[in-house]
Coordinates of C-alpha atoms (C1' of nucleotides) in Angstrom, one line a residue:
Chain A
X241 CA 50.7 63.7 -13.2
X242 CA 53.5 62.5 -14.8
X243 CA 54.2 61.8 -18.5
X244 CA 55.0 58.5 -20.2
X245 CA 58.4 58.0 -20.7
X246 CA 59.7 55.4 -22.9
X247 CA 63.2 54.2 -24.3
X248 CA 63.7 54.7 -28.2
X249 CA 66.3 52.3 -29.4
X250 CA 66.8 54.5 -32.3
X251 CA 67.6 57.4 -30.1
X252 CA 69.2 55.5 -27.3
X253 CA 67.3 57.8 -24.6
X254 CA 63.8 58.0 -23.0
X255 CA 61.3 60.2 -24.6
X256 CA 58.1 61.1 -23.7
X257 CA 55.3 59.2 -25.2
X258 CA 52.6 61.0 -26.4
X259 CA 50.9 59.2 -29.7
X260 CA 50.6 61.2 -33.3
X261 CA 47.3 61.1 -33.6
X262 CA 44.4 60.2 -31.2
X263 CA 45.1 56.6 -31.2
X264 CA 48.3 54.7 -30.8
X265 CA 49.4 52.8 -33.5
X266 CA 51.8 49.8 -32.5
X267 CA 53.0 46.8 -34.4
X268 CA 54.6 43.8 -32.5
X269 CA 56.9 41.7 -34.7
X270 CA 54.8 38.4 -34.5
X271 CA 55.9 34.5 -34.5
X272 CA 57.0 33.0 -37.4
X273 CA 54.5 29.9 -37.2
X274 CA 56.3 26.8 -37.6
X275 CA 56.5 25.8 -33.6
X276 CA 55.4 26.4 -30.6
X277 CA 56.6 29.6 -29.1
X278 CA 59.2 29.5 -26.1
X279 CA 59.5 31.6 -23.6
X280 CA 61.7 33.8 -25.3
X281 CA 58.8 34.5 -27.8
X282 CA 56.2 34.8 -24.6
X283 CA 58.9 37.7 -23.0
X284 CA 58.5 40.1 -26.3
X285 CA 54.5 38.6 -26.1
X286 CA 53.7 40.1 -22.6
X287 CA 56.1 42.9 -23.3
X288 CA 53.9 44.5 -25.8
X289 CA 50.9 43.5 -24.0
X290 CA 51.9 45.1 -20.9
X291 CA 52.4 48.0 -22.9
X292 CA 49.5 48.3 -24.9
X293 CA 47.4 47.3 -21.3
X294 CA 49.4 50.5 -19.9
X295 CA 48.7 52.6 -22.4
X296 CA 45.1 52.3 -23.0
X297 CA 45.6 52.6 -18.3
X298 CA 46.9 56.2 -19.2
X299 CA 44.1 56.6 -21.1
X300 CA 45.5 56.3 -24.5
X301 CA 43.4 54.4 -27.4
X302 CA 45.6 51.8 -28.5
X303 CA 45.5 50.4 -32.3
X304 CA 48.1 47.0 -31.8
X305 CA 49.2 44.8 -35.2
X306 CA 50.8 41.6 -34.4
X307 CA 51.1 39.5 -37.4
X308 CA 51.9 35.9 -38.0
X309 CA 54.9 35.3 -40.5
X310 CA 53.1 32.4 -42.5
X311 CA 55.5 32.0 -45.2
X312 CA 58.8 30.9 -44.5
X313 CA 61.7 28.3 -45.0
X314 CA 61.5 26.6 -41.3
X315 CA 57.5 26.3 -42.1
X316 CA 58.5 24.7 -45.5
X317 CA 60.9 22.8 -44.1
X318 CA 58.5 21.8 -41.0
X319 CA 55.6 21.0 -43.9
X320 CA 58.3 18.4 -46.1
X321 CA 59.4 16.8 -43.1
X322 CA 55.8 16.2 -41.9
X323 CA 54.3 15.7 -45.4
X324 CA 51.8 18.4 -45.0
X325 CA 51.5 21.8 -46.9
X326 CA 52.9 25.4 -45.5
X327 CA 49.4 26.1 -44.9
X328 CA 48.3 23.1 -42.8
X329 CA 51.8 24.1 -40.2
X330 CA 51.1 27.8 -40.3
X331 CA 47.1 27.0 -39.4
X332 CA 48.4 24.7 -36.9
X333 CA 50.7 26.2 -35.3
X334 CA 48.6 30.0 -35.3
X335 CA 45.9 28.3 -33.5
X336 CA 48.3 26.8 -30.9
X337 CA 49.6 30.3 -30.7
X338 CA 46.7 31.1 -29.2
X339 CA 46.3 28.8 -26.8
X340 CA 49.3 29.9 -25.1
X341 CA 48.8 33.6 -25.6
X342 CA 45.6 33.5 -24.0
X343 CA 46.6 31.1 -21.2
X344 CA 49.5 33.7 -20.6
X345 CA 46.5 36.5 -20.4
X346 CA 47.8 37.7 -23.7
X347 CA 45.4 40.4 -24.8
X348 CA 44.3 39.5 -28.9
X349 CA 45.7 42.1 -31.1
X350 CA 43.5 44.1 -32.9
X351 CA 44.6 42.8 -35.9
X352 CA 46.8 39.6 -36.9
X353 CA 47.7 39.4 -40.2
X354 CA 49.2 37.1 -41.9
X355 CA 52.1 37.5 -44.5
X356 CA 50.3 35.4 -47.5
X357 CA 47.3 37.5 -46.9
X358 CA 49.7 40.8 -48.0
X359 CA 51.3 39.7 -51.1
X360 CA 50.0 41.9 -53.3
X361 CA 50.9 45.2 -51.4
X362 CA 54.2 43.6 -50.8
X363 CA 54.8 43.1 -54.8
X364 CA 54.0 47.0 -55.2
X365 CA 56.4 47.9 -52.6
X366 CA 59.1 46.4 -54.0
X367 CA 58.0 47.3 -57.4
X368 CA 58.2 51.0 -55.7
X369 CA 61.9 50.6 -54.4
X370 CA 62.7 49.1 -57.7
X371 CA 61.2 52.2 -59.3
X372 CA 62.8 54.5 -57.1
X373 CA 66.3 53.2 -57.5
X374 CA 66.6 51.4 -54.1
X375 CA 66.5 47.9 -55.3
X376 CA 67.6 45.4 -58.6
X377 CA 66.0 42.5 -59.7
X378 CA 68.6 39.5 -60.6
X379 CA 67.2 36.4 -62.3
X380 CA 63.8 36.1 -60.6
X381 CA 65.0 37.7 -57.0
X382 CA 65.2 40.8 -56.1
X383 CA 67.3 42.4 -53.7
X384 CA 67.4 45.6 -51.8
X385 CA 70.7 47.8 -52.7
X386 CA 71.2 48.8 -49.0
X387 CA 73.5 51.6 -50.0
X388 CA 71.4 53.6 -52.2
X389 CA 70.1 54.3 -48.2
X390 CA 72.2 56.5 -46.4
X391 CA 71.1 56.3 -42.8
X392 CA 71.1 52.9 -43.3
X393 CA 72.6 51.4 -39.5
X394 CA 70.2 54.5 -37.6
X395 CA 68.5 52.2 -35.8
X396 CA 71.7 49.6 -34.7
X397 CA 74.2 53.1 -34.4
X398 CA 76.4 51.5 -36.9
X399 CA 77.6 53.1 -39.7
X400 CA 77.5 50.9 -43.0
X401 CA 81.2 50.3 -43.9
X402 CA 81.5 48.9 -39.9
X403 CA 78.9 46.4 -41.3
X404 CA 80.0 45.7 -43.9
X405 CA 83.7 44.8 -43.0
X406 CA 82.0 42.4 -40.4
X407 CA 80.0 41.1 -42.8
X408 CA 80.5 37.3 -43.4
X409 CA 81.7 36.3 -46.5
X410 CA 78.6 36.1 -48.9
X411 CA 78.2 33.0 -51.3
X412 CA 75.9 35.2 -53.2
X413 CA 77.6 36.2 -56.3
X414 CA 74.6 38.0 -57.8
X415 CA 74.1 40.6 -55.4
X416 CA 75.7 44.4 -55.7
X417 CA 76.9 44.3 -52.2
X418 CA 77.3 41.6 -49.3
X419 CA 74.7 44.0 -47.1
X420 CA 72.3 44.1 -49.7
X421 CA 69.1 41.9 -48.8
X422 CA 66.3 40.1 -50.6
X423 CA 62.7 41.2 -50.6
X424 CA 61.9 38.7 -53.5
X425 CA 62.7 35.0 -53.7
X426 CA 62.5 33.0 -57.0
X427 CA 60.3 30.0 -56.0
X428 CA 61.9 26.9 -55.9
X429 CA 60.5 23.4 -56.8
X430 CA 57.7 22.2 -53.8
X431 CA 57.5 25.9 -52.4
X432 CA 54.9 27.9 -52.4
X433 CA 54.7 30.7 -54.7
X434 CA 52.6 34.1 -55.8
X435 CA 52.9 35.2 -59.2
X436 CA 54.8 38.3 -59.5
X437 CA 56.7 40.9 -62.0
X438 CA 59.6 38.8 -61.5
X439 CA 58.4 35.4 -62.3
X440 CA 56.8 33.0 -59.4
X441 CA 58.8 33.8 -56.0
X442 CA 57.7 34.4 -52.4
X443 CA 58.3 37.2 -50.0
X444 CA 61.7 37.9 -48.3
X445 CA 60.9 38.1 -44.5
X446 CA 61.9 42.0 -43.6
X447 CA 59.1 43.2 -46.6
X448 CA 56.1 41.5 -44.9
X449 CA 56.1 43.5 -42.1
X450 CA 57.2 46.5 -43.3
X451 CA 54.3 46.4 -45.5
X452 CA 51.7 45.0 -43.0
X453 CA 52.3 47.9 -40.6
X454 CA 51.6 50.2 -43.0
X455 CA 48.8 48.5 -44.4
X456 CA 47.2 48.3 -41.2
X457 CA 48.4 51.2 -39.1
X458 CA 49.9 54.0 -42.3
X459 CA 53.0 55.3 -43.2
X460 CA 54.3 56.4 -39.7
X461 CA 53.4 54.4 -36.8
X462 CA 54.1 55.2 -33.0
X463 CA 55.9 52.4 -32.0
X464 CA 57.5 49.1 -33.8
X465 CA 59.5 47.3 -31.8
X466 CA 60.4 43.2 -30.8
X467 CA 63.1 41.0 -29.5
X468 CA 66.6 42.6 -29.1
X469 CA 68.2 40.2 -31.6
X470 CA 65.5 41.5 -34.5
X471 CA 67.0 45.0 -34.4
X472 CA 69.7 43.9 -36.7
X473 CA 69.3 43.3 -39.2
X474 CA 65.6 42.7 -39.2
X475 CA 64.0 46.3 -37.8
X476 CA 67.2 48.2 -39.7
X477 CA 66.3 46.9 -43.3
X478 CA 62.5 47.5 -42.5
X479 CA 63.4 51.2 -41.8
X480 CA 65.6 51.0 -44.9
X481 CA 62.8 49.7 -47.7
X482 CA 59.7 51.9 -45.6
X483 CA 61.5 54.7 -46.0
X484 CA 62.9 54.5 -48.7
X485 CA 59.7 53.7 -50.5
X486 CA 57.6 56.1 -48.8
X487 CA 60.1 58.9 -48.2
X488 CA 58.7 59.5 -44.5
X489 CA 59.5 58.1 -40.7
X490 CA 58.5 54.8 -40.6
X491 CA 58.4 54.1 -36.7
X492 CA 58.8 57.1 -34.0
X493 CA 59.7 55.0 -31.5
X494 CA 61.4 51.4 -31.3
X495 CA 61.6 49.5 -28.5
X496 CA 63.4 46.0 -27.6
X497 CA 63.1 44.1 -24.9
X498 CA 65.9 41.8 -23.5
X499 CA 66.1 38.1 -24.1
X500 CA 65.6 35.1 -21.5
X501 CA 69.0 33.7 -20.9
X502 CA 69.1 30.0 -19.7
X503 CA 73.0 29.0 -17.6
X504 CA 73.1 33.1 -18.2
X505 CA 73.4 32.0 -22.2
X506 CA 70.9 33.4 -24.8
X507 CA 68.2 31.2 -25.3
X508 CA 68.5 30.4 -28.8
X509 CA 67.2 28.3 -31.6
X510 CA 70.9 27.5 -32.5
X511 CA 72.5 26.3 -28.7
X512 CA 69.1 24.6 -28.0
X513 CA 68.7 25.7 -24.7
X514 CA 65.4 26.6 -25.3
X515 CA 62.2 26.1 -22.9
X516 CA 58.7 25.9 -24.6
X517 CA 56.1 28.0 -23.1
X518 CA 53.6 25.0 -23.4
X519 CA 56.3 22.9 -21.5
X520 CA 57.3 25.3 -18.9
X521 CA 54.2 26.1 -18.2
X522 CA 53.3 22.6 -16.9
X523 CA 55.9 22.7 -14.5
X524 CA 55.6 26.7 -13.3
X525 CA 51.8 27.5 -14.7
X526 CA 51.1 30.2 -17.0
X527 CA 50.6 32.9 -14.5
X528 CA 54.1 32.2 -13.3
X529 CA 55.7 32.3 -16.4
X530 CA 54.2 35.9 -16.7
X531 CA 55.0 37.1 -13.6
X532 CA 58.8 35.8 -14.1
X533 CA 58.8 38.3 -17.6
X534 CA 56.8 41.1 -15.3
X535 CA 59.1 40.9 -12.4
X536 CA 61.9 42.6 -14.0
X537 CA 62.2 45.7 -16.6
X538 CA 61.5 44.8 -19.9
X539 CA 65.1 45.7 -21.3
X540 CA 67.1 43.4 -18.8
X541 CA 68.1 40.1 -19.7
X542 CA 66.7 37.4 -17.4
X543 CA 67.8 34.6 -16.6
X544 CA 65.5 31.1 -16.8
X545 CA 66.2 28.9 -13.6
X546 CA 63.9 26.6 -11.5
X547 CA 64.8 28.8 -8.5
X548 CA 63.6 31.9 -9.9
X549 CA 59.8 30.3 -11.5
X550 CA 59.5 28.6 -8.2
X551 CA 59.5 32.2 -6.6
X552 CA 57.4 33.7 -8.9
X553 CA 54.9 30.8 -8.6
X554 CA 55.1 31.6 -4.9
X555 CA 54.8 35.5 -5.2
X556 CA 51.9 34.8 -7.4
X557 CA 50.5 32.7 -4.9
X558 CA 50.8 35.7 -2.4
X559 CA 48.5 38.1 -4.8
X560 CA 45.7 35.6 -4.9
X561 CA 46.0 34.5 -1.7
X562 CA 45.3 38.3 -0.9
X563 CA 42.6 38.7 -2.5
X564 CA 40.7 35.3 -1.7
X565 CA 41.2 36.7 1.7
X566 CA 39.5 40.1 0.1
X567 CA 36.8 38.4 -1.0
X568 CA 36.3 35.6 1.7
X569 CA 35.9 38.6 4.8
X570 CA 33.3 40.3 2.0
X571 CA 30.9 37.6 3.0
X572 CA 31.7 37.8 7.0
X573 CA 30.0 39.8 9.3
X574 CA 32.4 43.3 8.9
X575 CA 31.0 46.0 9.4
X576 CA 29.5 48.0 6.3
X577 CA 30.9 50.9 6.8
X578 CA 34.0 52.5 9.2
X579 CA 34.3 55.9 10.3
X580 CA 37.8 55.4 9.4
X581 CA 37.1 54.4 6.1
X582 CA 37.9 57.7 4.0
X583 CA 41.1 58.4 5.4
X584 CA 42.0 54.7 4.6
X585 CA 40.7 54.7 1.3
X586 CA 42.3 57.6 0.4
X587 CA 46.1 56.8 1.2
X588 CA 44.7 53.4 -0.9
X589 CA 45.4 56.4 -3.6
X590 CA 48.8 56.6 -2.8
X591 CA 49.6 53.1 -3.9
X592 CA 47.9 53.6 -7.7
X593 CA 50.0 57.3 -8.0
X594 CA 53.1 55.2 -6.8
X595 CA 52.5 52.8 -9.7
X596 CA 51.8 55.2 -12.5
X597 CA 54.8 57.3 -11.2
X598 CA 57.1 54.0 -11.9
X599 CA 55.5 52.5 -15.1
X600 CA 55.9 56.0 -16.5
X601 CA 59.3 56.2 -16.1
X602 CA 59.9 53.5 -19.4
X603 CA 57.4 50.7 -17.7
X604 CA 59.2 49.9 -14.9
X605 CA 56.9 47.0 -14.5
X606 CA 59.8 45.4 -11.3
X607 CA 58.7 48.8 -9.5
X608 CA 55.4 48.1 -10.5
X609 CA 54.9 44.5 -9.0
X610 CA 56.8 46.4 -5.7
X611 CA 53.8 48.7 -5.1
X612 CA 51.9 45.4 -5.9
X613 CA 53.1 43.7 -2.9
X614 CA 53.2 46.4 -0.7
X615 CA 49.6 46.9 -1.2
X616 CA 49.1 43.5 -0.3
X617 CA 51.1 44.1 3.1
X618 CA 48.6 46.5 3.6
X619 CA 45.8 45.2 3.1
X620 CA 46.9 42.0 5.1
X621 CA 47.7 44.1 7.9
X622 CA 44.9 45.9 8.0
X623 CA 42.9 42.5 8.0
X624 CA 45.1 41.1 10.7
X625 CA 45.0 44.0 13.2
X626 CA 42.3 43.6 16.1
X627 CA 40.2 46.4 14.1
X628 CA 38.9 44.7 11.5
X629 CA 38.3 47.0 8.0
X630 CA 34.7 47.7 6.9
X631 CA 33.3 46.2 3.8
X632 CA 33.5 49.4 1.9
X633 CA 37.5 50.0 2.3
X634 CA 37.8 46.1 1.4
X635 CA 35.9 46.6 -1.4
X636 CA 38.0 49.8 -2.9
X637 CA 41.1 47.9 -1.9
X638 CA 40.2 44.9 -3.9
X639 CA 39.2 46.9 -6.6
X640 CA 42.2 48.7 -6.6
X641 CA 44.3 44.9 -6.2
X642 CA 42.8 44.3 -9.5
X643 CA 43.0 47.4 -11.3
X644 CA 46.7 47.3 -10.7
X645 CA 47.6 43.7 -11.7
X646 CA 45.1 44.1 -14.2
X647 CA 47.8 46.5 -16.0
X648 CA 50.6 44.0 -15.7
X649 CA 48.2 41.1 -16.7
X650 CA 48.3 39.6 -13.6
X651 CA 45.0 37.4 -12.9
X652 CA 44.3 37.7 -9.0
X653 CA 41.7 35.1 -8.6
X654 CA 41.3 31.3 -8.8
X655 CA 39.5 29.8 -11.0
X656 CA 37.9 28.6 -8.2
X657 CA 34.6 26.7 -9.7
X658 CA 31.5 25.4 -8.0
X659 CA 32.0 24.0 -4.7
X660 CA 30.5 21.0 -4.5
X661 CA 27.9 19.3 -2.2
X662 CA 30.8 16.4 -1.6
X663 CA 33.5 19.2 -0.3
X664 CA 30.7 21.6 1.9
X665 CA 29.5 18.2 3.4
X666 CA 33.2 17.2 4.7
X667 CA 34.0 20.4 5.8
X668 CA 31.1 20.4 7.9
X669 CA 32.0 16.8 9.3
X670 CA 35.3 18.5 10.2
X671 CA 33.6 21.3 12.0
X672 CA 31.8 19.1 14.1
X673 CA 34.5 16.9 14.7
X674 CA 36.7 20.2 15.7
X675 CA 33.7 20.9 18.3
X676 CA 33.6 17.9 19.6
X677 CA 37.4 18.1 20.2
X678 CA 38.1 14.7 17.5
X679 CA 40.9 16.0 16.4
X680 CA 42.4 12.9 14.8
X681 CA 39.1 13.0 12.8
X682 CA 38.9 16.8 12.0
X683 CA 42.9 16.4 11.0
X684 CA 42.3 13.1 8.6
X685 CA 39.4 14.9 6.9
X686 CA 41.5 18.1 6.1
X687 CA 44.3 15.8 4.9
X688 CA 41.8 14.1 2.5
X689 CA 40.7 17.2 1.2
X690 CA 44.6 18.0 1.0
X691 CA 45.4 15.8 -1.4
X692 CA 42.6 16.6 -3.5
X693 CA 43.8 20.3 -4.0
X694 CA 42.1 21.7 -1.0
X695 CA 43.6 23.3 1.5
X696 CA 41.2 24.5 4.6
X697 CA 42.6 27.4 6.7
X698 CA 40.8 28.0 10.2
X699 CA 40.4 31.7 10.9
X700 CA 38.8 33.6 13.2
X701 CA 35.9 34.3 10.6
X702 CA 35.4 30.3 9.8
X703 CA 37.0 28.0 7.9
X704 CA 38.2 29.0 4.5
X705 CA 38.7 26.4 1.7
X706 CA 41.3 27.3 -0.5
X707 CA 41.8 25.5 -4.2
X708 CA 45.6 25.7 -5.6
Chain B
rG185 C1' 87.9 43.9 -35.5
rG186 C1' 83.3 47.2 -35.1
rC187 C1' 78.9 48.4 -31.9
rA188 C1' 76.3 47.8 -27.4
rC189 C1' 74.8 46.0 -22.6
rC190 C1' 75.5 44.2 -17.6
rA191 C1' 78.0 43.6 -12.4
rU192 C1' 73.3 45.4 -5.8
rA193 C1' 72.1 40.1 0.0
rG194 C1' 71.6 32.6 -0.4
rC195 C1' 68.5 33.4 -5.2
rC196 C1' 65.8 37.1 -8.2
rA197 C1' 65.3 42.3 -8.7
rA198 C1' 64.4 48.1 -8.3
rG199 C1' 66.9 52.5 -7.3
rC200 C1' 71.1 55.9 -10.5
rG201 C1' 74.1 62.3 -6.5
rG202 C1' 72.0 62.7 -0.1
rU203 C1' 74.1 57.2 3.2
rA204 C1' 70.1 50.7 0.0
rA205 C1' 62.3 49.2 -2.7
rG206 C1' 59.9 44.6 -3.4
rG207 C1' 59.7 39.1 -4.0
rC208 C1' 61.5 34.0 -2.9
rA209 C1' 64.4 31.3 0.7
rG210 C1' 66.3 31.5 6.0
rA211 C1' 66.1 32.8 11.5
rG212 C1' 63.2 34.4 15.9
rG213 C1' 58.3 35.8 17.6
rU214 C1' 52.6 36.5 17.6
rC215 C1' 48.2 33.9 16.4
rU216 C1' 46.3 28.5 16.2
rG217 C1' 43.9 22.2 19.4
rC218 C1' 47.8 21.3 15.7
rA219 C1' 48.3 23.4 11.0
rA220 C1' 47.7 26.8 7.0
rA221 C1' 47.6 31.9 5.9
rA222 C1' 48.8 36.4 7.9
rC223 C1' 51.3 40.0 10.9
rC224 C1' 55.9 41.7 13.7
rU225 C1' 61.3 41.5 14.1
rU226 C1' 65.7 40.1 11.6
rC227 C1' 69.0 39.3 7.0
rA228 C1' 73.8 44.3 1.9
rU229 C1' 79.1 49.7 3.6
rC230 C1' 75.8 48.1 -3.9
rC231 C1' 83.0 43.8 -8.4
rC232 C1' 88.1 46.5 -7.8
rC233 C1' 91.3 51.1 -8.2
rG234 C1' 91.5 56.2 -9.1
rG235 C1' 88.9 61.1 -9.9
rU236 C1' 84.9 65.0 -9.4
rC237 C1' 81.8 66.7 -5.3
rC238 C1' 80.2 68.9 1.3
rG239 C1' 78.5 64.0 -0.1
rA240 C1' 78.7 58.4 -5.1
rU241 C1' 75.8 52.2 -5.4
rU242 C1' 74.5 56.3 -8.5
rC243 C1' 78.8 60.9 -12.5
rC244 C1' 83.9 60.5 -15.1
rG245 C1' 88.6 57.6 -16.2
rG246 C1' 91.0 52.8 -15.8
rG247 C1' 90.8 47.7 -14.5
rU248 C1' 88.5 42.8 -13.8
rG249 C1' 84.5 39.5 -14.8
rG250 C1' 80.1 38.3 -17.8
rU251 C1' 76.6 38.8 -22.0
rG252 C1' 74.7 40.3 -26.7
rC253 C1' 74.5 42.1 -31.9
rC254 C1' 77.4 42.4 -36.5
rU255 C1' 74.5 35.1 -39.3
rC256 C1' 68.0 32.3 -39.0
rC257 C1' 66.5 33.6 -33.9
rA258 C1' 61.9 37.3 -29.3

RNA sequence: GGCACCAUAGCCAAGCGGUAAGGCAGAGGUCUGCAAAACCUUCAUCCCCGGUCCGAUUCCGGGUGGUGCCUCCA
């Protein structure tokens, strides 16, 4: 079998995976809790999850830290505006968080923290760096001197005086040096505020998650990774304060995934082309939203058009479709068994080694969905052919339907709930009706059930009802 | 200015040295009372020009076009 390769941003190549320990330790940048997310949050979202979900498929134990960024200017900013406190948005907006992650099949992570739940351990890293040299505390803020690190730009490949000649003019007289960033801000009036060494302040952003992955997952972790735009200067300065402070690696492996374009722009706060996952998913659907980020490798940028979530509604369609098919010949009169069954079930084997040979290779989750739907030809063949499949190879080919969309998150059957005495009673007047040759009547009825959501499909097997 | 990425059919998207996976859409057919679903068939010399090689979509050089980071952003 082959070995899990994956692309490290800080070594621009693919390496084989292989945890440090026995159990591997992952932190996800998280949402800074002020909004909904949009799509381009859901992309690094199911990114992570897809990889955690393959991982733990390879039979790797998985430890993932996503955490909520709870403290922040947009949050305060949200909270005047609305006349509420930071808290009241970041509570809010965590628990809609939720409600999007899981309708998007988002696994929970084993932890979520939140930034204001970490202050103290973020105080005693900075109180380290200060200690150490690394950073300089200037009227109640304190700021990270960036060049007392000298592989500062190993995770971008830049080297520090490219940076800083791009650097934009900085109004901020009181730091050493325009690269230098805060981990410290003096609290101003209506903000909240911790106590600290330094007077009363918050958190700068870059600390909190340098310190809740190591809080929760130790010094070195296996993989850090996010959105391609938080690699600089985001990911950088967390390398630069982690290590600095605790003299070791601070992530072995980074990874980014590529952003959702929208007109083949970036989707960004600051052009406003940005789609809500809550909004897009009442036109596409959640499951189509997924599939959309699943359909192509996780580095590529992809591009958000009608066209392209009206296919992936219609692929996703497809895979259910399949497996309603699975499950609705499960309760016909097929044969238990087949004489042909091993030999079927076997090359079923071929499909699940095609997979792992294709997600392995940096999760090549496009190649992935590709073996998806080829098992789904198969299977559909194999149902449509004049020898019908036993109930045994349908079974291990469900089974095996699952087990791979399972990986990529993809749910393959309807929610289809009860069927009620009302639908089972018209279908059966529409049965009779078809006997008796009515067809004006059979047809009205299945157009009535039609427009409530029901579509009946007349196979050889019986009539199947069908809920989209 | 510095540093990267991308260019494959109508749309989307893999492959990355041996003559192009998959999905959506389209066309034709089979099945069906009609449908639906499904199946079968069909639909690309891989932006351009050089070079290396027996052989390049795949490697190298040069163009052209597009995108991103260097500023809050997934």
């Amino acid at each position: 079998m082959s070995q899990i390769k994956l692309y490290n941003t800080l070594t621009r190549q693919k390496e084989v995976f292989k945890p440090q320990g026995d159990t591997a330790l992952i932190y996800g940048c998280g949402p800074t809790v002020y909004n909904l997310f949009h799509i381009g949050n859901a992309r690094m979202f199911v990114v992570f999850d897809v990889l955690r979900r393959y991982l733990e498929y390879r039979g790797i134990k998985v430890k993932y830290v996503q955490n909520f960024t709870d403290v922040d200017d947009k949050i305060i900013k949200k909270a005047n505006e609305e006349g509420k406190t930071s808290s009241e948005i970041a509570e809010r907006y965590i628990a809609e968080y939720f409600k999007d992650a899981d309708a998007l099949n988002i696994r929970r992570a084993d932890v979520h923290p939140r930034a204001t739940e970490n202050i103290r351990q973020m105080i005693e890293l900075i109180e380290t760096l200060i200690e150490k040299g690394h950073a300089y505390a200037v009227g109640g803020d304190v700021y990270f001197r960036t060049r007392s690190f000298p592989e500062y730009g190993k995770l971008s490949h830049q080297s520090i005086d490219d940076l800083e000649s791009g650097a934009r003019i900085d109004v901020d007289e009181r730091k050493e040096d325009p690269l230098d960033f805060a981990l410290w801000k003096a609290a101003k009036p209506g903000e909240p505020s911790w106590q600290s060494p330094w007077g009363e302040g918050r958190p700068g952003w870059h600390i909190e998650c340098s310190v809740m992955a190591s809080t929760y997952l130790g010094k070195t972790i296996d993989i850090h990774g996010g959105g391609q735009d938080l690699a600089f200067p985001h990911h950088e300065n967390e390398i630069a304060q982690s290590e600095a402070a605790n003299g070791c690696a601070f992530s072995r492996f980074w990874l980014h995934n590529g952003y959702i374009n929208v007109d083949n722009k970036k989707m960004s706060k600051s052009l406003g082309n940005f789609f809500m996952t809550r909004d897009a998913a009442e036109v596409y659907g959640y499951e189509a939203i997924r599939f959309f980020i699943v359909s192509a490798h996780y580095r590529s940028p992809i591009n958000y058009t009608p066209e392209v979530m009206k296919a992936a509604k219609a692929s996703i369609e497809r895979i259910k479709i399949c497996r309603e098919n699975i499950n609705f010949l499960m309760k016909s009169g097929l044969p238990e068994e087949n004489p042909e069954d091993c030999a079927m079930i076997s090359e079923l084997r071929g499909f699940r080694e095609r997979f792992i040979e294709v997600m392995d290779d940096d999760l090549n989750t496009a190649d992935g969905v590709a073996v998806i739907f080829d098992l789904v030809r198969k299977i559909n063949t194999l149902c449509a052919q004049g020898e019908p499949p036993s109930k045994r190879f349908l079974k291990a080919a469900g089974d095996l339907l699952d087990e791979l969309c399972g990986v990529l998150g993809i749910r393959t059957t309807a929610d289809n709930g009860r069927e009620d005495e009302e639908i089972k009673a018209l279908v059966e007047k529409r049965n009779a009706a078809r006997k008796a040759r009515d067809f004006k009547t059979a047809d009205e009825i299945r157009d009535r059930l039609k427009a409530m959501g029901i579509t009946l499909e007349d196979t050889p097997s019986g009539v199947k009802i069908v809920r989209k």
